[in-house]
Structures are given as C-alpha cells and as structure tokens.
Amino acid sequence: AIPFIDEPPQLALCWASIAACSRWAGQPQRCNDSVDKALALDRDQLHATVLSVLGAIERGSGAAEVVRTMLQKAKDLPSMLPKHMACLVLAVQKHSNADDQGLNTCTVGLEALAHCLFRACKLPDAGEHVVRDLFAVLGELASQAQARHVPTAELVRLLVAAEECAAVHGALLATALGDTKSDRSGSLAASFRQLLRIAWARGQSLGRDRVWTESLELFDAIRRLLDRLGNSDNRGVLSARAWCLIMVASTKLQMLKASSSTRREARSEMSDRALKLLEGAHELYTLLS
C-alpha cells in the first residue's frame, strides 16, 4: 500500500507511475504487476492502459488478437489523445510480423489512431496539424484498402470520416488545396488528394465492372466531401466537383438503364435528379471559363 493516499483514482495514478519507472529501469515483471494494480483500481487509467497495451505488443507471437482487442478498447478512453495512440501504433509497426495477422493488427492500430484524431478534429480549435495527421492516416488506410481489395463500404466509411472533419475545417482544407507549394509529400493537400485518387479509381473500376450501386456510393461520398470545401475558387477543386457530379449523374443513368423493373415515377424522378446534377456540373464549368 502507498501511505497517505486512499482514493482509488489517485492510488491508480501512483501505481501507473511506478509501472512507468519500472519499465524504464528494465524491470518488466514489476511493471506488469504495477499496471495490473493500477487497472484494478481504475480500469480507465490512461497511462496504465498505454503500458498494458505496449506490454502485449512487445510479447509478440500469439498475442495479435489480444492486441487488436486492447487497441479497440483503448481508443474509446476519453483521455486517450492522438499522441498516446500514435505511440502504440509505432510499437505495433515495429513488432508486428509481415503476415496477414501482423497487417491486420497494423490496420486496427491505424483505425484506432484515426478514431482519436477524428475526435480531436471535431473541436473547432483543433490545429492544422491534427487535420493533417487525420488525413494522412485516412490516406494510409485507403492505400491498405486498395492493396487488400477490401469491401467498398470500407472506403466509403473513410470518406464519411473525412467529410465530417471537413464540415468543421472545410476552409482550412480549401486553403491548403489552393496553396501550390503545399502539395509536398506528407502535406494536408497531398494526403487529401491521395484519399480522393484511391476512391475515384475504385469508383471507376466498379463502373467498368457495371457494379453501379457501389460505384454510386463512392462517387456520392466524394461529392459530399468536396461540397464541404465551400465556395472555393480553386480551379482544381471546381473541376473535381464538376467531374464528380458528372460521374454521379452518369452512374444514376446507367442504373436506370440496367433496371427494367423500376416504376415509371421512380425512373422519371431519377432522370430529373441526374439532369440537375449535370446542370450543376455545367454551372461549375462556367466558373472555370
């Protein structure tokens, strides 16, 4: 027992501090014992949670599923900041094997980091670095999704997260995209474009394969994200928005053409929507001329 301290949260913090000191002193067993005591007193103790996950990651073989479960739980801690989760992700990348289990664990780690960054991005006073880091992680997750041929719904989910961030920081994104010097690797503009390129390529591929519903879901998600940039006068943004409207309209018409069972009223309504989208694209191209 630690004298003079009897409140569980404070006592848990003391044990977490002892665990951290033991870790850096090269005493893993004492560290693990102290972590267990801290979490027994306060299961949401931040530093003990981080040390617990780190220990599981470093144990390596046979612990992949345990690590994934721990990461998924850790991300929901209100006190878990992006910097804490980034530390865990780096540890995962260092200790994971280059097999499917290792790749799955790395993906779960990135998903958890994206969750923490997304939570931070929803605050109006979030700095540009938070938005940049979120889009960098979303771009990396999109790259992994592309390489592993994950379901389209996963890409749509990433675009929805990007859209919700852009709802708060659309002006910041528009400014970054309008700065011709900001498109270097790792920049906010580069990460934003990487995410869109991957989603766009999947949408086109689905269209070539006549998988119209999934293609429409992707292009519609891209459209909503671009709309969040506001009335940007950036020519690249205007062109992308116009082309996206054309792709959504074209996909709707292809769906209409492929379906013979759609009621006449529904077909008329879908045709009208496609026409309005094309009119919107024309208006955007007028701004470009």
mmCIF file of C-alpha atoms in Angstrom:
data_model
loop_
_atom_site.group_PDB
_atom_site.id
_atom_site.type_symbol
_atom_site.label_atom_id
_atom_site.label_comp_id
_atom_site.label_asym_id
_atom_site.label_seq_id
_atom_site.Cartn_x
_atom_site.Cartn_y
_atom_site.Cartn_z
ATOM 1 C CA ALA A 1 0.000 0.000 0.000
ATOM 2 C CA ILE A 2 1.008 3.616 -0.598
ATOM 3 C CA PRO A 3 0.622 5.705 2.589
ATOM 4 C CA PHE A 4 -1.421 8.932 2.694
ATOM 5 C CA ILE A 5 -3.350 8.060 -0.477
ATOM 6 C CA ASP A 6 -6.629 6.189 -0.262
ATOM 7 C CA GLU A 7 -8.725 7.451 -3.217
ATOM 8 C CA PRO A 8 -8.710 4.787 -5.979
ATOM 9 C CA PRO A 9 -8.004 7.179 -8.916
ATOM 10 C CA GLN A 10 -5.028 8.787 -7.158
ATOM 11 C CA LEU A 11 -3.752 5.418 -5.991
ATOM 12 C CA ALA A 12 -4.100 4.060 -9.526
ATOM 13 C CA LEU A 13 -2.054 7.004 -10.827
ATOM 14 C CA CYS A 14 0.679 6.202 -8.298
ATOM 15 C CA TRP A 15 0.819 2.563 -9.418
ATOM 16 C CA ALA A 16 0.886 3.673 -13.060
ATOM 17 C CA SER A 17 3.831 5.957 -12.258
ATOM 18 C CA ILE A 18 5.631 3.082 -10.549
ATOM 19 C CA ALA A 19 4.927 0.939 -13.615
ATOM 20 C CA ALA A 20 6.436 3.569 -15.922
ATOM 21 C CA CYS A 21 9.558 3.871 -13.760
ATOM 22 C CA SER A 22 9.899 0.072 -13.630
ATOM 23 C CA ARG A 23 9.624 -0.151 -17.409
ATOM 24 C CA TRP A 24 12.408 2.344 -17.980
ATOM 25 C CA ALA A 25 14.506 0.635 -15.280
ATOM 26 C CA GLY A 26 14.293 -2.636 -17.219
ATOM 27 C CA GLN A 27 12.043 -4.419 -14.712
ATOM 28 C CA PRO A 28 9.211 -5.799 -16.892
ATOM 29 C CA GLN A 29 7.664 -8.037 -14.230
ATOM 30 C CA ARG A 30 7.409 -5.224 -11.694
ATOM 31 C CA CYS A 31 5.987 -3.014 -14.447
ATOM 32 C CA ASN A 32 3.308 -5.588 -15.313
ATOM 33 C CA ASP A 33 2.390 -6.093 -11.640
ATOM 34 C CA SER A 34 2.060 -2.332 -11.101
ATOM 35 C CA VAL A 35 -0.065 -1.961 -14.246
ATOM 36 C CA ASP A 36 -2.396 -4.701 -13.011
ATOM 37 C CA LYS A 37 -2.778 -2.950 -9.645
ATOM 38 C CA ALA A 38 -3.462 0.396 -11.324
ATOM 39 C CA LEU A 39 -6.123 -1.032 -13.633
ATOM 40 C CA ALA A 40 -7.739 -2.948 -10.774
ATOM 41 C CA LEU A 41 -8.275 0.403 -9.047
ATOM 42 C CA ASP A 42 -9.222 2.359 -12.161
ATOM 43 C CA ARG A 43 -9.832 0.408 -15.366
ATOM 44 C CA ASP A 44 -9.728 3.662 -17.387
ATOM 45 C CA GLN A 45 -6.369 4.823 -16.052
ATOM 46 C CA LEU A 46 -4.705 6.225 -19.175
ATOM 47 C CA HIS A 47 -1.016 5.576 -18.536
ATOM 48 C CA ALA A 48 -1.619 2.091 -17.174
ATOM 49 C CA THR A 49 -3.704 1.306 -20.262
ATOM 50 C CA VAL A 50 -0.934 2.502 -22.581
ATOM 51 C CA LEU A 51 1.658 0.433 -20.710
ATOM 52 C CA SER A 52 -0.626 -2.601 -20.720
ATOM 53 C CA VAL A 53 -1.083 -2.421 -24.498
ATOM 54 C CA LEU A 54 2.634 -1.822 -25.019
ATOM 55 C CA GLY A 55 3.412 -4.927 -22.994
ATOM 56 C CA ALA A 56 1.037 -7.043 -25.074
ATOM 57 C CA ILE A 57 2.526 -5.682 -28.316
ATOM 58 C CA GLU A 58 6.072 -6.443 -27.212
ATOM 59 C CA ARG A 59 5.189 -10.007 -26.204
ATOM 60 C CA GLY A 60 4.678 -10.610 -29.920
ATOM 61 C CA SER A 61 3.789 -14.083 -31.099
ATOM 62 C CA GLY A 62 0.366 -15.390 -30.190
ATOM 63 C CA ALA A 63 -0.813 -12.028 -28.889
ATOM 64 C CA ALA A 64 -2.055 -10.449 -32.151
ATOM 65 C CA GLU A 65 -5.746 -10.969 -31.428
ATOM 66 C CA VAL A 66 -5.297 -9.767 -27.844
ATOM 67 C CA VAL A 67 -3.517 -6.635 -29.064
ATOM 68 C CA ARG A 68 -6.261 -5.861 -31.572
ATOM 69 C CA THR A 69 -8.925 -6.165 -28.868
ATOM 70 C CA MET A 70 -6.921 -3.968 -26.492
ATOM 71 C CA LEU A 71 -6.392 -1.291 -29.169
ATOM 72 C CA GLN A 72 -10.103 -1.221 -29.976
ATOM 73 C CA LYS A 73 -10.949 -0.722 -26.313
ATOM 74 C CA ALA A 74 -8.172 1.804 -25.673
ATOM 75 C CA LYS A 75 -9.310 4.159 -28.436
ATOM 76 C CA ASP A 76 -12.618 4.753 -26.630
ATOM 77 C CA LEU A 77 -10.974 6.128 -23.482
ATOM 78 C CA PRO A 78 -11.957 9.822 -23.283
ATOM 79 C CA SER A 79 -8.447 10.672 -22.085
ATOM 80 C CA MET A 80 -6.734 8.801 -24.958
ATOM 81 C CA LEU A 81 -5.140 11.522 -27.100
ATOM 82 C CA PRO A 82 -3.718 11.046 -30.603
ATOM 83 C CA LYS A 83 -0.163 11.255 -29.234
ATOM 84 C CA HIS A 84 -0.814 8.289 -26.935
ATOM 85 C CA MET A 85 -2.342 6.165 -29.687
ATOM 86 C CA ALA A 86 0.432 7.160 -32.109
ATOM 87 C CA CYS A 87 2.937 5.712 -29.630
ATOM 88 C CA LEU A 88 1.048 2.407 -29.655
ATOM 89 C CA VAL A 89 0.800 2.370 -33.449
ATOM 90 C CA LEU A 90 4.558 2.865 -33.784
ATOM 91 C CA ALA A 91 5.100 -0.054 -31.408
ATOM 92 C CA VAL A 92 2.717 -2.226 -33.427
ATOM 93 C CA GLN A 93 4.547 -1.401 -36.653
ATOM 94 C CA LYS A 94 7.892 -2.183 -35.019
ATOM 95 C CA HIS A 95 6.929 -5.539 -33.505
ATOM 96 C CA SER A 96 4.335 -6.976 -35.916
ATOM 97 C CA ASN A 97 5.214 -9.690 -38.407
ATOM 98 C CA ALA A 98 4.781 -9.068 -42.140
ATOM 99 C CA ASP A 99 1.997 -11.649 -42.404
ATOM 100 C CA ASP A 100 -1.789 -11.277 -42.517
ATOM 101 C CA GLN A 101 -2.043 -11.266 -38.714
ATOM 102 C CA GLY A 102 0.558 -8.509 -38.485
ATOM 103 C CA LEU A 103 -1.055 -6.465 -41.246
ATOM 104 C CA ASN A 104 -4.458 -6.804 -39.586
ATOM 105 C CA THR A 105 -3.017 -5.568 -36.289
ATOM 106 C CA CYS A 106 -1.364 -2.588 -38.000
ATOM 107 C CA THR A 107 -4.666 -1.726 -39.674
ATOM 108 C CA VAL A 108 -6.535 -1.905 -36.351
ATOM 109 C CA GLY A 109 -3.888 0.377 -34.848
ATOM 110 C CA LEU A 110 -4.305 2.922 -37.640
ATOM 111 C CA GLU A 111 -8.092 2.707 -37.297
ATOM 112 C CA ALA A 112 -7.735 3.439 -33.578
ATOM 113 C CA LEU A 113 -5.424 6.385 -34.304
ATOM 114 C CA ALA A 114 -7.893 7.723 -36.881
ATOM 115 C CA HIS A 115 -10.632 7.469 -34.237
ATOM 116 C CA CYS A 116 -8.616 9.562 -31.763
ATOM 117 C CA LEU A 117 -7.657 12.118 -34.415
ATOM 118 C CA PHE A 118 -11.246 12.327 -35.631
ATOM 119 C CA ARG A 119 -12.418 13.040 -32.096
ATOM 120 C CA ALA A 120 -9.819 15.809 -31.807
ATOM 121 C CA CYS A 121 -10.688 17.220 -35.251
ATOM 122 C CA LYS A 122 -14.316 17.761 -34.282
ATOM 123 C CA LEU A 123 -13.172 20.515 -31.915
ATOM 124 C CA PRO A 124 -13.350 23.917 -33.657
ATOM 125 C CA ASP A 125 -9.963 24.974 -32.227
ATOM 126 C CA ALA A 126 -8.122 21.878 -33.487
ATOM 127 C CA GLY A 127 -4.836 22.888 -35.093
ATOM 128 C CA GLU A 128 -3.906 22.280 -38.704
ATOM 129 C CA HIS A 129 -1.515 19.520 -37.617
ATOM 130 C CA VAL A 130 -4.432 17.482 -36.226
ATOM 131 C CA VAL A 131 -6.372 17.748 -39.504
ATOM 132 C CA ARG A 132 -3.210 16.957 -41.472
ATOM 133 C CA ASP A 133 -2.468 13.891 -39.354
ATOM 134 C CA LEU A 134 -6.051 12.625 -39.705
ATOM 135 C CA PHE A 135 -5.953 12.861 -43.493
ATOM 136 C CA ALA A 136 -2.512 11.222 -43.540
ATOM 137 C CA VAL A 137 -3.921 8.246 -41.595
ATOM 138 C CA LEU A 138 -7.073 8.113 -43.747
ATOM 139 C CA GLY A 139 -4.880 8.139 -46.861
ATOM 140 C CA GLU A 140 -2.761 5.285 -45.499
ATOM 141 C CA LEU A 141 -5.872 3.276 -44.613
ATOM 142 C CA ALA A 142 -7.208 3.899 -48.123
ATOM 143 C CA SER A 143 -3.906 2.656 -49.589
ATOM 144 C CA GLN A 144 -4.145 -0.505 -47.499
ATOM 145 C CA ALA A 145 -7.776 -0.947 -48.537
ATOM 146 C CA GLN A 146 -6.744 -0.650 -52.182
ATOM 147 C CA ALA A 147 -3.917 -3.169 -51.822
ATOM 148 C CA ARG A 148 -6.049 -5.681 -49.931
ATOM 149 C CA HIS A 149 -9.208 -5.265 -52.029
ATOM 150 C CA VAL A 150 -11.412 -4.624 -49.011
ATOM 151 C CA PRO A 151 -15.167 -4.072 -49.493
ATOM 152 C CA THR A 152 -16.227 -0.731 -50.971
ATOM 153 C CA ALA A 153 -18.072 0.095 -47.756
ATOM 154 C CA GLU A 154 -14.698 0.486 -46.000
ATOM 155 C CA LEU A 155 -13.609 3.197 -48.450
ATOM 156 C CA VAL A 156 -16.980 4.908 -48.133
ATOM 157 C CA ARG A 157 -16.541 4.912 -44.350
ATOM 158 C CA LEU A 158 -13.169 6.648 -44.696
ATOM 159 C CA LEU A 159 -14.706 9.267 -46.972
ATOM 160 C CA VAL A 160 -17.529 9.858 -44.484
ATOM 161 C CA ALA A 161 -14.971 10.442 -41.709
ATOM 162 C CA ALA A 162 -13.120 12.879 -43.990
ATOM 163 C CA GLU A 163 -16.387 14.659 -44.802
ATOM 164 C CA GLU A 164 -17.285 15.078 -41.123
ATOM 165 C CA CYS A 165 -13.857 16.568 -40.457
ATOM 166 C CA ALA A 166 -14.243 18.866 -43.482
ATOM 167 C CA ALA A 167 -17.598 20.014 -42.088
ATOM 168 C CA VAL A 168 -15.620 21.702 -39.299
ATOM 169 C CA HIS A 169 -12.387 22.520 -41.148
ATOM 170 C CA GLY A 170 -13.538 22.984 -44.761
ATOM 171 C CA ALA A 171 -11.965 26.443 -45.013
ATOM 172 C CA LEU A 172 -8.623 25.073 -43.812
ATOM 173 C CA LEU A 173 -8.736 22.287 -46.393
ATOM 174 C CA ALA A 174 -9.700 24.675 -49.185
ATOM 175 C CA THR A 175 -6.781 26.954 -48.282
ATOM 176 C CA ALA A 176 -4.342 24.028 -48.225
ATOM 177 C CA LEU A 177 -5.528 22.790 -51.611
ATOM 178 C CA GLY A 178 -5.192 26.288 -53.066
ATOM 179 C CA ASP A 179 -1.550 26.619 -51.992
ATOM 180 C CA THR A 180 0.554 25.329 -54.884
ATOM 181 C CA LYS A 181 3.577 24.994 -52.597
ATOM 182 C CA SER A 182 1.762 22.768 -50.101
ATOM 183 C CA ASP A 183 1.458 19.634 -52.252
ATOM 184 C CA ARG A 184 4.669 18.074 -50.986
ATOM 185 C CA SER A 185 4.627 14.529 -49.626
ATOM 186 C CA GLY A 186 3.042 14.350 -46.176
ATOM 187 C CA SER A 187 1.218 17.651 -46.517
ATOM 188 C CA LEU A 188 -2.507 18.061 -45.883
ATOM 189 C CA ALA A 189 -3.176 18.695 -49.583
ATOM 190 C CA ALA A 190 -1.191 15.610 -50.643
ATOM 191 C CA SER A 191 -2.995 13.354 -48.144
ATOM 192 C CA PHE A 192 -6.395 14.743 -49.197
ATOM 193 C CA ARG A 193 -5.643 14.092 -52.881
ATOM 194 C CA GLN A 194 -4.313 10.606 -52.130
ATOM 195 C CA LEU A 195 -7.586 9.647 -50.445
ATOM 196 C CA LEU A 196 -9.637 11.026 -53.347
ATOM 197 C CA ARG A 197 -7.458 9.388 -56.018
ATOM 198 C CA ILE A 198 -7.858 5.945 -54.466
ATOM 199 C CA ALA A 199 -11.623 6.325 -54.000
ATOM 200 C CA TRP A 200 -12.033 7.720 -57.513
ATOM 201 C CA ALA A 201 -10.062 4.854 -59.054
ATOM 202 C CA ARG A 202 -12.187 2.280 -57.202
ATOM 203 C CA GLY A 203 -15.370 4.049 -58.342
ATOM 204 C CA GLN A 204 -14.254 3.954 -61.970
ATOM 205 C CA SER A 205 -13.232 0.308 -61.679
ATOM 206 C CA LEU A 206 -16.637 -0.593 -60.258
ATOM 207 C CA GLY A 207 -18.269 1.307 -63.107
ATOM 208 C CA ARG A 208 -16.287 -0.641 -65.697
ATOM 209 C CA ASP A 209 -17.464 -3.824 -63.978
ATOM 210 C CA ARG A 210 -21.057 -2.483 -64.002
ATOM 211 C CA VAL A 211 -21.296 -2.612 -60.219
ATOM 212 C CA TRP A 212 -23.378 0.548 -60.315
ATOM 213 C CA THR A 213 -24.678 0.695 -56.752
ATOM 214 C CA GLU A 214 -21.221 0.584 -55.142
ATOM 215 C CA SER A 215 -19.808 2.961 -57.745
ATOM 216 C CA LEU A 216 -22.585 5.444 -56.941
ATOM 217 C CA GLU A 217 -21.918 5.133 -53.182
ATOM 218 C CA LEU A 218 -18.269 6.076 -53.717
ATOM 219 C CA PHE A 219 -18.814 8.992 -56.075
ATOM 220 C CA ASP A 220 -21.636 10.330 -53.932
ATOM 221 C CA ALA A 221 -19.374 10.191 -50.855
ATOM 222 C CA ILE A 222 -16.652 12.043 -52.808
ATOM 223 C CA ARG A 223 -19.237 14.634 -53.885
ATOM 224 C CA ARG A 224 -20.317 15.268 -50.291
ATOM 225 C CA LEU A 225 -16.692 15.628 -49.178
ATOM 226 C CA LEU A 226 -15.876 18.132 -51.940
ATOM 227 C CA ASP A 227 -19.041 20.095 -51.170
ATOM 228 C CA ARG A 228 -17.721 20.649 -47.645
ATOM 229 C CA LEU A 229 -14.916 22.783 -49.054
ATOM 230 C CA GLY A 230 -17.411 25.604 -49.519
ATOM 231 C CA ASN A 231 -17.310 28.111 -52.345
ATOM 232 C CA SER A 232 -13.667 27.523 -53.127
ATOM 233 C CA ASP A 233 -12.425 29.284 -56.262
ATOM 234 C CA ASN A 234 -9.574 26.811 -56.640
ATOM 235 C CA ARG A 235 -9.692 25.541 -60.219
ATOM 236 C CA GLY A 236 -8.668 22.026 -59.217
ATOM 237 C CA VAL A 237 -11.456 21.817 -56.627
ATOM 238 C CA LEU A 238 -14.054 23.252 -59.035
ATOM 239 C CA SER A 239 -13.019 20.812 -61.747
ATOM 240 C CA ALA A 240 -13.118 17.849 -59.355
ATOM 241 C CA ARG A 241 -16.569 18.859 -58.109
ATOM 242 C CA ALA A 242 -17.848 19.183 -61.687
ATOM 243 C CA TRP A 243 -16.454 15.819 -62.753
ATOM 244 C CA CYS A 244 -17.854 14.200 -59.618
ATOM 245 C CA LEU A 245 -21.346 15.500 -60.429
ATOM 246 C CA ILE A 246 -20.970 14.111 -63.945
ATOM 247 C CA MET A 247 -19.900 10.709 -62.594
ATOM 248 C CA VAL A 248 -22.814 10.576 -60.129
ATOM 249 C CA ALA A 249 -25.284 11.561 -62.867
ATOM 250 C CA SER A 250 -23.809 9.060 -65.317
ATOM 251 C CA THR A 251 -23.942 6.253 -62.759
ATOM 252 C CA LYS A 252 -27.570 7.042 -61.926
ATOM 253 C CA LEU A 253 -28.476 6.875 -65.622
ATOM 254 C CA GLN A 254 -26.616 3.571 -66.007
ATOM 255 C CA MET A 255 -28.542 2.163 -63.029
ATOM 256 C CA LEU A 256 -31.753 3.351 -64.632
ATOM 257 C CA LYS A 257 -30.805 1.756 -67.917
ATOM 258 C CA ALA A 258 -29.896 -1.557 -66.238
ATOM 259 C CA SER A 259 -33.150 -1.775 -64.288
ATOM 260 C CA SER A 260 -36.285 -2.704 -66.187
ATOM 261 C CA SER A 261 -38.414 -3.186 -63.078
ATOM 262 C CA THR A 262 -38.230 0.397 -61.764
ATOM 263 C CA ARG A 263 -41.624 2.129 -61.708
ATOM 264 C CA ARG A 264 -42.221 4.904 -64.211
ATOM 265 C CA GLU A 265 -42.483 7.564 -61.470
ATOM 266 C CA ALA A 266 -39.206 6.431 -59.922
ATOM 267 C CA ARG A 267 -37.488 6.404 -63.324
ATOM 268 C CA SER A 268 -38.719 9.923 -64.007
ATOM 269 C CA GLU A 269 -37.517 11.126 -60.608
ATOM 270 C CA MET A 270 -34.078 9.543 -61.084
ATOM 271 C CA SER A 271 -33.776 11.104 -64.540
ATOM 272 C CA ASP A 272 -34.649 14.519 -63.118
ATOM 273 C CA ARG A 273 -32.000 14.134 -60.408
ATOM 274 C CA ALA A 274 -29.367 13.183 -62.979
ATOM 275 C CA LEU A 275 -30.322 16.223 -65.084
ATOM 276 C CA LYS A 276 -29.970 18.552 -62.099
ATOM 277 C CA LEU A 277 -26.550 17.095 -61.342
ATOM 278 C CA LEU A 278 -25.455 17.750 -64.931
ATOM 279 C CA GLU A 279 -26.776 21.304 -64.676
ATOM 280 C CA GLY A 280 -24.705 21.733 -61.507
ATOM 281 C CA ALA A 281 -21.617 20.478 -63.329
ATOM 282 C CA HIS A 282 -22.287 22.954 -66.147
ATOM 283 C CA GLU A 283 -22.504 25.822 -63.647
ATOM 284 C CA LEU A 284 -19.166 24.832 -62.138
ATOM 285 C CA TYR A 285 -17.508 24.651 -65.561
ATOM 286 C CA THR A 286 -18.903 28.109 -66.299
ATOM 287 C CA LEU A 287 -16.905 29.363 -63.311
ATOM 288 C CA LEU A 288 -13.781 27.767 -64.793
ATOM 289 C CA SER A 289 -14.113 29.514 -68.151
#
